[in-house]
């Protein structure tokens, strides 16, 4: 199968793409990557989306015949590759063009949480009462309508999250769960395990004991802290498996890794990121994490009660 994977600029986009490629069976599939330079792991990008970034948040209607030079190049790229399937991390331009060019489209993203869960669950989380301003900053009125368009006409809309393992959480019509990729490695003993997409100072100031911190900024130095590259995944999973305490921002994959490794997560709140907001509230509701404020004591990463829903598959199993 020929697959075009379009990565967006969400906070989990880079790691989601990396794990997709690590788990793809290249004997069965040919894949091309469309991505933004700074939101992509260190891999070859077949089509650089940066010239189209003004369109990626769906702030204006797109007309593929409007003589936009950069857009026409992307249209030609898609036509020449002729994918059997477009997988979009809710990258709006790519999803829109897939529909315009009559391509099979799967929207696969943790950002579908906002569109996929029902109003009752949002009310139970007290989300809209507290964080409506974040929704408005992420989606203005025009983009909100345009996202609903690509979701309404897509072949599939897969919400990429471990929260689907809980049978109690129901999705709106037209949405399905997909299990995030994860690993369970032999543990390497460590005191505090931290992972964050923020700059290091935002998380290190909350650390009280000796810690291993996985970050995109692993070339810095801080006392009592060992910084490691977030994208060295085997090392990441070994330290995660052996930690006594776990701290993280509420990115989908960080919390999913904690969940599948039976670790309770101490969550560093991020108030301007809609993905992290939903996830941190959901983790507290499900009892798998706690939002830590100021000098709150950390909860040990003792085993939590996890459940695997047999009806949910990983993306590779669906291909």
PDB file of C-alpha atoms in Angstrom:
ATOM      1  CA  UNK A   1       0.000   0.000   0.000  1.00  0.00           C
ATOM      2  CA  UNK A   2       1.193   3.529  -0.817  1.00  0.00           C
ATOM      3  CA  UNK A   3       0.749   5.755   2.232  1.00  0.00           C
ATOM      4  CA  UNK A   4       1.160   9.504   2.534  1.00  0.00           C
ATOM      5  CA  UNK A   5       1.674  10.401   6.192  1.00  0.00           C
ATOM      6  CA  UNK A   6       1.104  14.097   6.953  1.00  0.00           C
ATOM      7  CA  UNK A   7       2.456  15.269  10.310  1.00  0.00           C
ATOM      8  CA  UNK A   8       1.092  18.440  11.866  1.00  0.00           C
ATOM      9  CA  UNK A   9       2.511  20.907  14.404  1.00  0.00           C
ATOM     10  CA  UNK A  10       0.809  19.619  17.540  1.00  0.00           C
ATOM     11  CA  UNK A  11       2.947  18.921  20.596  1.00  0.00           C
ATOM     12  CA  UNK A  12       2.760  15.119  20.077  1.00  0.00           C
ATOM     13  CA  UNK A  13       3.205  15.153  16.295  1.00  0.00           C
ATOM     14  CA  UNK A  14       6.941  14.470  16.198  1.00  0.00           C
ATOM     15  CA  UNK A  15       6.905  11.461  18.503  1.00  0.00           C
ATOM     16  CA  UNK A  16       3.746  10.061  16.908  1.00  0.00           C
ATOM     17  CA  UNK A  17       5.436  10.127  13.494  1.00  0.00           C
ATOM     18  CA  UNK A  18       8.623   8.540  14.840  1.00  0.00           C
ATOM     19  CA  UNK A  19       6.745   5.625  16.361  1.00  0.00           C
ATOM     20  CA  UNK A  20       4.614   5.148  13.269  1.00  0.00           C
ATOM     21  CA  UNK A  21       7.756   4.686  11.177  1.00  0.00           C
ATOM     22  CA  UNK A  22       9.434   2.433  13.749  1.00  0.00           C
ATOM     23  CA  UNK A  23       6.445   0.078  13.680  1.00  0.00           C
ATOM     24  CA  UNK A  24       5.577   0.176   9.966  1.00  0.00           C
ATOM     25  CA  UNK A  25       6.070  -2.987   7.918  1.00  0.00           C
ATOM     26  CA  UNK A  26       8.011  -1.609   4.955  1.00  0.00           C
ATOM     27  CA  UNK A  27       7.762  -4.934   3.154  1.00  0.00           C
ATOM     28  CA  UNK A  28       4.036  -4.274   2.757  1.00  0.00           C
ATOM     29  CA  UNK A  29       3.886  -0.490   2.506  1.00  0.00           C
ATOM     30  CA  UNK A  30       5.597   2.385   0.738  1.00  0.00           C
ATOM     31  CA  UNK A  31       5.380   5.617   2.695  1.00  0.00           C
ATOM     32  CA  UNK A  32       6.130   9.248   1.945  1.00  0.00           C
ATOM     33  CA  UNK A  33       6.273  11.892   4.664  1.00  0.00           C
ATOM     34  CA  UNK A  34       4.884  15.434   4.511  1.00  0.00           C
ATOM     35  CA  UNK A  35       5.947  17.392   7.578  1.00  0.00           C
ATOM     36  CA  UNK A  36       7.161  20.663   9.064  1.00  0.00           C
ATOM     37  CA  UNK A  37      10.903  20.907   9.551  1.00  0.00           C
ATOM     38  CA  UNK A  38      10.874  21.755  13.255  1.00  0.00           C
ATOM     39  CA  UNK A  39       8.081  19.301  14.084  1.00  0.00           C
ATOM     40  CA  UNK A  40       9.688  16.227  12.601  1.00  0.00           C
ATOM     41  CA  UNK A  41      12.248  13.756  14.011  1.00  0.00           C
ATOM     42  CA  UNK A  42      15.619  13.470  12.302  1.00  0.00           C
ATOM     43  CA  UNK A  43      14.336  11.678   9.203  1.00  0.00           C
ATOM     44  CA  UNK A  44      13.999  12.369   5.505  1.00  0.00           C
ATOM     45  CA  UNK A  45      10.984  14.539   4.663  1.00  0.00           C
ATOM     46  CA  UNK A  46       9.544  13.922   1.206  1.00  0.00           C
ATOM     47  CA  UNK A  47       7.504  17.118   1.158  1.00  0.00           C
ATOM     48  CA  UNK A  48       8.244  20.080   3.390  1.00  0.00           C
ATOM     49  CA  UNK A  49       5.016  21.719   4.545  1.00  0.00           C
ATOM     50  CA  UNK A  50       6.556  24.931   5.914  1.00  0.00           C
ATOM     51  CA  UNK A  51       5.630  27.044   2.855  1.00  0.00           C
ATOM     52  CA  UNK A  52       2.002  26.105   3.524  1.00  0.00           C
ATOM     53  CA  UNK A  53       2.006  26.733   7.276  1.00  0.00           C
ATOM     54  CA  UNK A  54      -0.374  29.686   6.979  1.00  0.00           C
ATOM     55  CA  UNK A  55      -3.032  27.171   5.925  1.00  0.00           C
ATOM     56  CA  UNK A  56      -2.342  24.412   8.416  1.00  0.00           C
ATOM     57  CA  UNK A  57      -4.680  25.742  11.111  1.00  0.00           C
ATOM     58  CA  UNK A  58      -7.549  26.060   8.665  1.00  0.00           C
ATOM     59  CA  UNK A  59      -7.903  29.792   9.169  1.00  0.00           C
ATOM     60  CA  UNK A  60      -9.078  30.352   5.614  1.00  0.00           C
ATOM     61  CA  UNK A  61     -10.827  28.376   2.934  1.00  0.00           C
ATOM     62  CA  UNK A  62      -8.499  26.606   0.529  1.00  0.00           C
ATOM     63  CA  UNK A  63      -9.115  26.537  -3.203  1.00  0.00           C
ATOM     64  CA  UNK A  64      -6.767  24.176  -5.018  1.00  0.00           C
ATOM     65  CA  UNK A  65      -7.332  26.173  -8.204  1.00  0.00           C
ATOM     66  CA  UNK A  66      -6.501  29.575  -6.706  1.00  0.00           C
ATOM     67  CA  UNK A  67      -3.031  29.821  -8.298  1.00  0.00           C
ATOM     68  CA  UNK A  68      -1.221  29.351  -4.981  1.00  0.00           C
ATOM     69  CA  UNK A  69       2.158  28.198  -6.256  1.00  0.00           C
ATOM     70  CA  UNK A  70       3.248  26.249  -3.155  1.00  0.00           C
ATOM     71  CA  UNK A  71      -0.137  24.601  -2.849  1.00  0.00           C
ATOM     72  CA  UNK A  72      -0.097  23.559  -6.501  1.00  0.00           C
ATOM     73  CA  UNK A  73       3.298  21.882  -5.950  1.00  0.00           C
ATOM     74  CA  UNK A  74       1.823  19.868  -3.079  1.00  0.00           C
ATOM     75  CA  UNK A  75      -1.186  18.915  -5.194  1.00  0.00           C
ATOM     76  CA  UNK A  76       1.150  17.670  -7.939  1.00  0.00           C
ATOM     77  CA  UNK A  77       3.220  15.765  -5.374  1.00  0.00           C
ATOM     78  CA  UNK A  78       0.120  13.939  -4.127  1.00  0.00           C
ATOM     79  CA  UNK A  79      -1.100  13.228  -7.646  1.00  0.00           C
ATOM     80  CA  UNK A  80       2.282  11.845  -8.725  1.00  0.00           C
ATOM     81  CA  UNK A  81       2.652   9.621  -5.675  1.00  0.00           C
ATOM     82  CA  UNK A  82      -1.008   8.564  -5.987  1.00  0.00           C
ATOM     83  CA  UNK A  83      -1.382   7.238  -2.424  1.00  0.00           C
ATOM     84  CA  UNK A  84      -3.868   4.522  -1.592  1.00  0.00           C
ATOM     85  CA  UNK A  85      -4.248   6.117   1.833  1.00  0.00           C
ATOM     86  CA  UNK A  86      -3.538   9.504   3.392  1.00  0.00           C
ATOM     87  CA  UNK A  87      -2.915   9.400   7.145  1.00  0.00           C
ATOM     88  CA  UNK A  88      -3.157  12.883   8.577  1.00  0.00           C
ATOM     89  CA  UNK A  89      -2.227  13.932  12.093  1.00  0.00           C
ATOM     90  CA  UNK A  90      -5.063  16.437  11.726  1.00  0.00           C
ATOM     91  CA  UNK A  91      -2.802  18.390   9.364  1.00  0.00           C
ATOM     92  CA  UNK A  92      -5.538  20.453   7.814  1.00  0.00           C
ATOM     93  CA  UNK A  93      -4.108  21.186   4.361  1.00  0.00           C
ATOM     94  CA  UNK A  94      -3.240  17.527   3.751  1.00  0.00           C
ATOM     95  CA  UNK A  95      -6.631  16.298   4.936  1.00  0.00           C
ATOM     96  CA  UNK A  96      -8.404  18.859   2.785  1.00  0.00           C
ATOM     97  CA  UNK A  97      -6.421  17.967  -0.338  1.00  0.00           C
ATOM     98  CA  UNK A  98      -6.988  14.261   0.247  1.00  0.00           C
ATOM     99  CA  UNK A  99     -10.711  14.868   0.120  1.00  0.00           C
ATOM    100  CA  UNK A 100     -10.466  17.179  -2.896  1.00  0.00           C
ATOM    101  CA  UNK A 101      -8.413  14.565  -4.761  1.00  0.00           C
ATOM    102  CA  UNK A 102     -10.743  11.711  -3.753  1.00  0.00           C
ATOM    103  CA  UNK A 103      -8.141   9.906  -1.667  1.00  0.00           C
ATOM    104  CA  UNK A 104      -8.925   7.604   1.221  1.00  0.00           C
ATOM    105  CA  UNK A 105      -8.344   9.707   4.346  1.00  0.00           C
ATOM    106  CA  UNK A 106      -7.680   8.647   7.928  1.00  0.00           C
ATOM    107  CA  UNK A 107      -7.402  11.479  10.430  1.00  0.00           C
ATOM    108  CA  UNK A 108      -5.301  10.000  13.252  1.00  0.00           C
ATOM    109  CA  UNK A 109      -4.541  12.354  16.113  1.00  0.00           C
ATOM    110  CA  UNK A 110      -4.761  12.869  19.855  1.00  0.00           C
ATOM    111  CA  UNK A 111      -6.166  16.311  19.015  1.00  0.00           C
ATOM    112  CA  UNK A 112      -9.402  14.575  18.041  1.00  0.00           C
ATOM    113  CA  UNK A 113     -10.177  14.425  21.762  1.00  0.00           C
ATOM    114  CA  UNK A 114     -11.809  17.841  21.474  1.00  0.00           C
ATOM    115  CA  UNK A 115     -14.060  16.744  18.612  1.00  0.00           C
ATOM    116  CA  UNK A 116     -14.579  13.099  19.554  1.00  0.00           C
ATOM    117  CA  UNK A 117     -15.701  13.066  23.164  1.00  0.00           C
ATOM    118  CA  UNK A 118     -19.239  14.056  23.984  1.00  0.00           C
ATOM    119  CA  UNK A 119     -20.506  17.170  25.687  1.00  0.00           C
ATOM    120  CA  UNK A 120     -21.396  15.224  28.838  1.00  0.00           C
ATOM    121  CA  UNK A 121     -17.821  14.042  29.303  1.00  0.00           C
ATOM    122  CA  UNK A 122     -16.557  17.570  28.695  1.00  0.00           C
ATOM    123  CA  UNK A 123     -18.930  18.821  31.361  1.00  0.00           C
ATOM    124  CA  UNK A 124     -17.819  16.092  33.765  1.00  0.00           C
ATOM    125  CA  UNK A 125     -14.243  17.268  33.261  1.00  0.00           C
ATOM    126  CA  UNK A 126     -15.390  20.875  33.804  1.00  0.00           C
ATOM    127  CA  UNK A 127     -13.333  21.557  30.684  1.00  0.00           C
ATOM    128  CA  UNK A 128     -15.429  24.119  28.856  1.00  0.00           C
ATOM    129  CA  UNK A 129     -16.026  26.126  32.031  1.00  0.00           C
ATOM    130  CA  UNK A 130     -12.322  26.503  32.771  1.00  0.00           C
ATOM    131  CA  UNK A 131     -10.578  26.481  29.414  1.00  0.00           C
ATOM    132  CA  UNK A 132     -12.918  27.856  26.747  1.00  0.00           C
ATOM    133  CA  UNK A 133     -10.350  30.586  26.029  1.00  0.00           C
ATOM    134  CA  UNK A 134      -7.783  27.916  25.036  1.00  0.00           C
ATOM    135  CA  UNK A 135     -10.276  26.390  22.602  1.00  0.00           C
ATOM    136  CA  UNK A 136     -10.880  29.804  21.051  1.00  0.00           C
ATOM    137  CA  UNK A 137      -7.136  30.431  20.748  1.00  0.00           C
ATOM    138  CA  UNK A 138      -6.639  27.049  19.070  1.00  0.00           C
ATOM    139  CA  UNK A 139      -9.659  27.114  16.772  1.00  0.00           C
ATOM    140  CA  UNK A 140     -11.244  30.348  15.608  1.00  0.00           C
ATOM    141  CA  UNK A 141     -14.768  30.204  14.165  1.00  0.00           C
ATOM    142  CA  UNK A 142     -13.640  29.684  10.576  1.00  0.00           C
ATOM    143  CA  UNK A 143     -11.085  26.996  11.347  1.00  0.00           C
ATOM    144  CA  UNK A 144     -13.533  25.180  13.628  1.00  0.00           C
ATOM    145  CA  UNK A 145     -16.016  24.863  10.756  1.00  0.00           C
ATOM    146  CA  UNK A 146     -13.287  23.757   8.364  1.00  0.00           C
ATOM    147  CA  UNK A 147     -12.036  21.059  10.731  1.00  0.00           C
ATOM    148  CA  UNK A 148     -15.575  19.753  11.046  1.00  0.00           C
ATOM    149  CA  UNK A 149     -15.662  19.528   7.239  1.00  0.00           C
ATOM    150  CA  UNK A 150     -12.580  17.304   6.976  1.00  0.00           C
ATOM    151  CA  UNK A 151     -13.825  15.172   9.861  1.00  0.00           C
ATOM    152  CA  UNK A 152     -17.299  14.753   8.385  1.00  0.00           C
ATOM    153  CA  UNK A 153     -16.023  13.503   5.009  1.00  0.00           C
ATOM    154  CA  UNK A 154     -12.964  11.485   6.095  1.00  0.00           C
ATOM    155  CA  UNK A 155     -13.010   7.711   5.683  1.00  0.00           C
ATOM    156  CA  UNK A 156     -11.990   7.256   9.326  1.00  0.00           C
ATOM    157  CA  UNK A 157     -11.322   9.509  12.326  1.00  0.00           C
ATOM    158  CA  UNK A 158      -9.126   7.736  14.861  1.00  0.00           C
ATOM    159  CA  UNK A 159      -8.616   9.270  18.285  1.00  0.00           C
ATOM    160  CA  UNK A 160      -5.041   8.368  19.194  1.00  0.00           C
ATOM    161  CA  UNK A 161      -5.171   7.848  22.958  1.00  0.00           C
ATOM    162  CA  UNK A 162      -4.909   5.243  25.707  1.00  0.00           C
ATOM    163  CA  UNK A 163      -8.095   6.573  27.291  1.00  0.00           C
ATOM    164  CA  UNK A 164      -9.998   4.348  24.898  1.00  0.00           C
ATOM    165  CA  UNK A 165      -8.996   1.394  27.064  1.00  0.00           C
ATOM    166  CA  UNK A 166     -11.715   2.531  29.477  1.00  0.00           C
ATOM    167  CA  UNK A 167     -15.075   1.232  28.304  1.00  0.00           C
ATOM    168  CA  UNK A 168     -16.827   4.031  30.192  1.00  0.00           C
ATOM    169  CA  UNK A 169     -15.677   6.737  27.784  1.00  0.00           C
ATOM    170  CA  UNK A 170     -17.852   6.866  24.675  1.00  0.00           C
ATOM    171  CA  UNK A 171     -17.088   8.734  21.463  1.00  0.00           C
ATOM    172  CA  UNK A 172     -19.346  10.733  19.200  1.00  0.00           C
ATOM    173  CA  UNK A 173     -20.549   9.094  15.997  1.00  0.00           C
ATOM    174  CA  UNK A 174     -17.869   9.007  13.312  1.00  0.00           C
ATOM    175  CA  UNK A 175     -14.945   8.588  15.722  1.00  0.00           C
ATOM    176  CA  UNK A 176     -13.024   5.493  16.808  1.00  0.00           C
ATOM    177  CA  UNK A 177     -10.171   4.806  19.218  1.00  0.00           C
ATOM    178  CA  UNK A 178      -6.724   3.716  18.093  1.00  0.00           C
ATOM    179  CA  UNK A 179      -4.092   2.462  20.536  1.00  0.00           C
ATOM    180  CA  UNK A 180      -0.839   4.451  20.720  1.00  0.00           C
ATOM    181  CA  UNK A 181       2.367   2.562  20.048  1.00  0.00           C
ATOM    182  CA  UNK A 182       4.336   1.716  23.186  1.00  0.00           C
ATOM    183  CA  UNK A 183       7.076  -0.592  24.484  1.00  0.00           C
ATOM    184  CA  UNK A 184       7.780  -2.405  27.740  1.00  0.00           C
ATOM    185  CA  UNK A 185      11.517  -2.801  28.321  1.00  0.00           C
ATOM    186  CA  UNK A 186      13.587  -4.459  31.076  1.00  0.00           C
ATOM    187  CA  UNK A 187      13.785  -1.816  33.823  1.00  0.00           C
ATOM    188  CA  UNK A 188      16.813   0.312  34.641  1.00  0.00           C
ATOM    189  CA  UNK A 189      16.670   1.530  38.237  1.00  0.00           C
ATOM    190  CA  UNK A 190      16.252   5.286  38.573  1.00  0.00           C
ATOM    191  CA  UNK A 191      14.834   7.612  41.225  1.00  0.00           C
ATOM    192  CA  UNK A 192      12.743  10.160  39.326  1.00  0.00           C
ATOM    193  CA  UNK A 193      11.906   9.858  35.635  1.00  0.00           C
ATOM    194  CA  UNK A 194      10.838  13.030  33.843  1.00  0.00           C
ATOM    195  CA  UNK A 195       9.796  13.713  30.279  1.00  0.00           C
ATOM    196  CA  UNK A 196       8.625  17.032  28.882  1.00  0.00           C
ATOM    197  CA  UNK A 197       8.325  18.886  25.611  1.00  0.00           C
ATOM    198  CA  UNK A 198       8.857  22.188  27.452  1.00  0.00           C
ATOM    199  CA  UNK A 199      12.256  23.774  27.992  1.00  0.00           C
ATOM    200  CA  UNK A 200      14.171  22.062  30.773  1.00  0.00           C
ATOM    201  CA  UNK A 201      13.915  24.827  33.357  1.00  0.00           C
ATOM    202  CA  UNK A 202      10.124  24.485  33.466  1.00  0.00           C
ATOM    203  CA  UNK A 203      10.379  20.941  34.773  1.00  0.00           C
ATOM    204  CA  UNK A 204      13.738  20.886  36.564  1.00  0.00           C
ATOM    205  CA  UNK A 205      12.646  23.507  39.085  1.00  0.00           C
ATOM    206  CA  UNK A 206      10.044  20.992  40.328  1.00  0.00           C
ATOM    207  CA  UNK A 207      12.581  18.181  40.868  1.00  0.00           C
ATOM    208  CA  UNK A 208      13.564  17.473  44.468  1.00  0.00           C
ATOM    209  CA  UNK A 209      15.653  14.303  44.083  1.00  0.00           C
ATOM    210  CA  UNK A 210      18.166  12.896  41.619  1.00  0.00           C
ATOM    211  CA  UNK A 211      16.436  12.559  38.279  1.00  0.00           C
ATOM    212  CA  UNK A 212      16.725  11.458  34.685  1.00  0.00           C
ATOM    213  CA  UNK A 213      15.090  13.956  32.347  1.00  0.00           C
ATOM    214  CA  UNK A 214      14.246  13.093  28.748  1.00  0.00           C
ATOM    215  CA  UNK A 215      14.014  16.214  26.644  1.00  0.00           C
ATOM    216  CA  UNK A 216      14.609  17.678  23.218  1.00  0.00           C
ATOM    217  CA  UNK A 217      17.259  19.885  24.864  1.00  0.00           C
ATOM    218  CA  UNK A 218      19.625  17.169  26.091  1.00  0.00           C
ATOM    219  CA  UNK A 219      22.845  19.176  25.637  1.00  0.00           C
ATOM    220  CA  UNK A 220      22.200  21.380  28.696  1.00  0.00           C
ATOM    221  CA  UNK A 221      23.527  20.744  32.204  1.00  0.00           C
ATOM    222  CA  UNK A 222      21.882  21.031  35.631  1.00  0.00           C
ATOM    223  CA  UNK A 223      22.973  19.768  39.066  1.00  0.00           C
ATOM    224  CA  UNK A 224      21.543  16.438  40.195  1.00  0.00           C
ATOM    225  CA  UNK A 225      19.954  15.890  36.778  1.00  0.00           C
ATOM    226  CA  UNK A 226      20.966  13.578  33.946  1.00  0.00           C
ATOM    227  CA  UNK A 227      19.599  14.854  30.642  1.00  0.00           C
ATOM    228  CA  UNK A 228      18.900  12.372  27.866  1.00  0.00           C
ATOM    229  CA  UNK A 229      17.560  12.568  24.330  1.00  0.00           C
ATOM    230  CA  UNK A 230      13.812  12.007  24.235  1.00  0.00           C
ATOM    231  CA  UNK A 231      14.078  10.195  20.912  1.00  0.00           C
ATOM    232  CA  UNK A 232      16.422   7.456  22.170  1.00  0.00           C
ATOM    233  CA  UNK A 233      13.385   5.315  22.740  1.00  0.00           C
ATOM    234  CA  UNK A 234      14.831   2.076  24.128  1.00  0.00           C
ATOM    235  CA  UNK A 235      16.763   3.976  26.814  1.00  0.00           C
ATOM    236  CA  UNK A 236      13.660   6.039  27.502  1.00  0.00           C
ATOM    237  CA  UNK A 237      11.500   2.964  28.075  1.00  0.00           C
ATOM    238  CA  UNK A 238      14.097   1.232  30.287  1.00  0.00           C
ATOM    239  CA  UNK A 239      14.372   4.248  32.613  1.00  0.00           C
ATOM    240  CA  UNK A 240      10.593   4.633  32.634  1.00  0.00           C
ATOM    241  CA  UNK A 241      10.111   0.991  33.635  1.00  0.00           C
ATOM    242  CA  UNK A 242      12.524   1.276  36.568  1.00  0.00           C
ATOM    243  CA  UNK A 243      11.580   4.658  38.048  1.00  0.00           C
ATOM    244  CA  UNK A 244      10.301   5.272  41.582  1.00  0.00           C
ATOM    245  CA  UNK A 245       8.590   8.555  40.609  1.00  0.00           C
ATOM    246  CA  UNK A 246       7.348   9.751  37.249  1.00  0.00           C
ATOM    247  CA  UNK A 247       6.815  13.373  36.215  1.00  0.00           C
ATOM    248  CA  UNK A 248       5.631  14.530  32.813  1.00  0.00           C
ATOM    249  CA  UNK A 249       3.674  17.065  30.888  1.00  0.00           C
ATOM    250  CA  UNK A 250       0.327  15.681  29.755  1.00  0.00           C
ATOM    251  CA  UNK A 251       1.206  14.964  26.158  1.00  0.00           C
ATOM    252  CA  UNK A 252      -0.738  11.947  24.952  1.00  0.00           C
ATOM    253  CA  UNK A 253       2.237   9.673  24.384  1.00  0.00           C
ATOM    254  CA  UNK A 254       3.900  10.473  27.714  1.00  0.00           C
ATOM    255  CA  UNK A 255       0.753   9.556  29.618  1.00  0.00           C
ATOM    256  CA  UNK A 256       0.131   6.509  27.408  1.00  0.00           C
ATOM    257  CA  UNK A 257       3.661   5.242  28.076  1.00  0.00           C
ATOM    258  CA  UNK A 258       3.099   5.663  31.808  1.00  0.00           C
ATOM    259  CA  UNK A 259      -0.240   3.852  31.587  1.00  0.00           C
ATOM    260  CA  UNK A 260       0.966   0.832  29.633  1.00  0.00           C
ATOM    261  CA  UNK A 261       4.017   0.538  31.931  1.00  0.00           C
ATOM    262  CA  UNK A 262       1.732   0.630  35.010  1.00  0.00           C
ATOM    263  CA  UNK A 263       3.178   3.900  36.317  1.00  0.00           C
ATOM    264  CA  UNK A 264       1.273   6.649  38.125  1.00  0.00           C
ATOM    265  CA  UNK A 265       2.009  10.038  36.531  1.00  0.00           C
ATOM    266  CA  UNK A 266       2.696  13.292  38.371  1.00  0.00           C
ATOM    267  CA  UNK A 267       1.549  15.792  35.765  1.00  0.00           C
ATOM    268  CA  UNK A 268       3.091  19.194  35.209  1.00  0.00           C
ATOM    269  CA  UNK A 269       0.201  21.412  34.054  1.00  0.00           C
ATOM    270  CA  UNK A 270       0.428  23.237  30.740  1.00  0.00           C
ATOM    271  CA  UNK A 271      -2.411  25.732  30.446  1.00  0.00           C
ATOM    272  CA  UNK A 272      -2.039  26.904  26.849  1.00  0.00           C
ATOM    273  CA  UNK A 273      -2.110  23.464  25.180  1.00  0.00           C
ATOM    274  CA  UNK A 274      -5.534  21.962  24.525  1.00  0.00           C
ATOM    275  CA  UNK A 275      -4.167  18.414  24.208  1.00  0.00           C
ATOM    276  CA  UNK A 276      -2.404  18.601  27.575  1.00  0.00           C
ATOM    277  CA  UNK A 277      -5.432  20.168  29.248  1.00  0.00           C
ATOM    278  CA  UNK A 278      -7.793  17.387  28.196  1.00  0.00           C
ATOM    279  CA  UNK A 279      -5.260  14.713  29.098  1.00  0.00           C
ATOM    280  CA  UNK A 280      -4.385  16.000  32.561  1.00  0.00           C
ATOM    281  CA  UNK A 281      -8.065  16.314  33.521  1.00  0.00           C
ATOM    282  CA  UNK A 282      -8.832  12.885  32.086  1.00  0.00           C
ATOM    283  CA  UNK A 283      -5.893  11.259  33.894  1.00  0.00           C
ATOM    284  CA  UNK A 284      -7.057  12.632  37.238  1.00  0.00           C
ATOM    285  CA  UNK A 285     -10.598  11.451  36.548  1.00  0.00           C
ATOM    286  CA  UNK A 286      -9.385   7.938  35.672  1.00  0.00           C
ATOM    287  CA  UNK A 287      -7.042   7.808  38.682  1.00  0.00           C
ATOM    288  CA  UNK A 288      -3.865   7.304  36.656  1.00  0.00           C
ATOM    289  CA  UNK A 289      -2.299  10.699  37.312  1.00  0.00           C
ATOM    290  CA  UNK A 290      -2.278  13.769  39.517  1.00  0.00           C
ATOM    291  CA  UNK A 291      -1.743  17.393  38.551  1.00  0.00           C
ATOM    292  CA  UNK A 292       1.057  18.785  40.724  1.00  0.00           C
ATOM    293  CA  UNK A 293       1.073  22.405  41.769  1.00  0.00           C
ATOM    294  CA  UNK A 294       3.969  24.368  43.263  1.00  0.00           C
ATOM    295  CA  UNK A 295       5.446  22.294  46.111  1.00  0.00           C
ATOM    296  CA  UNK A 296       3.032  19.349  46.039  1.00  0.00           C
ATOM    297  CA  UNK A 297       4.617  16.072  47.117  1.00  0.00           C
ATOM    298  CA  UNK A 298       5.077  13.531  44.311  1.00  0.00           C
ATOM    299  CA  UNK A 299       3.008  10.360  44.295  1.00  0.00           C
ATOM    300  CA  UNK A 300       5.170   7.213  43.886  1.00  0.00           C
ATOM    301  CA  UNK A 301       4.969   5.516  40.500  1.00  0.00           C
ATOM    302  CA  UNK A 302       3.549   2.383  42.066  1.00  0.00           C
ATOM    303  CA  UNK A 303       1.534   0.091  39.879  1.00  0.00           C
ATOM    304  CA  UNK A 304      -1.861   1.367  38.809  1.00  0.00           C
ATOM    305  CA  UNK A 305      -4.879  -0.603  37.702  1.00  0.00           C
ATOM    306  CA  UNK A 306      -4.819  -0.784  33.905  1.00  0.00           C
ATOM    307  CA  UNK A 307      -7.196  -2.347  31.439  1.00  0.00           C
ATOM    308  CA  UNK A 308      -6.637  -3.353  27.823  1.00  0.00           C
ATOM    309  CA  UNK A 309      -9.700  -3.102  25.600  1.00  0.00           C
ATOM    310  CA  UNK A 310      -9.567  -6.047  23.148  1.00  0.00           C
ATOM    311  CA  UNK A 311     -11.672  -4.138  20.617  1.00  0.00           C
ATOM    312  CA  UNK A 312      -9.037  -1.426  20.096  1.00  0.00           C
ATOM    313  CA  UNK A 313      -6.107  -1.890  17.723  1.00  0.00           C
ATOM    314  CA  UNK A 314      -2.892  -0.060  16.967  1.00  0.00           C
ATOM    315  CA  UNK A 315      -2.534   1.836  13.718  1.00  0.00           C
ATOM    316  CA  UNK A 316      -0.297  -0.857  12.211  1.00  0.00           C
ATOM    317  CA  UNK A 317      -2.924  -3.524  12.877  1.00  0.00           C
ATOM    318  CA  UNK A 318      -5.494  -1.456  10.977  1.00  0.00           C
ATOM    319  CA  UNK A 319      -3.403  -1.092   7.814  1.00  0.00           C
TER     320      UNK A 319
END
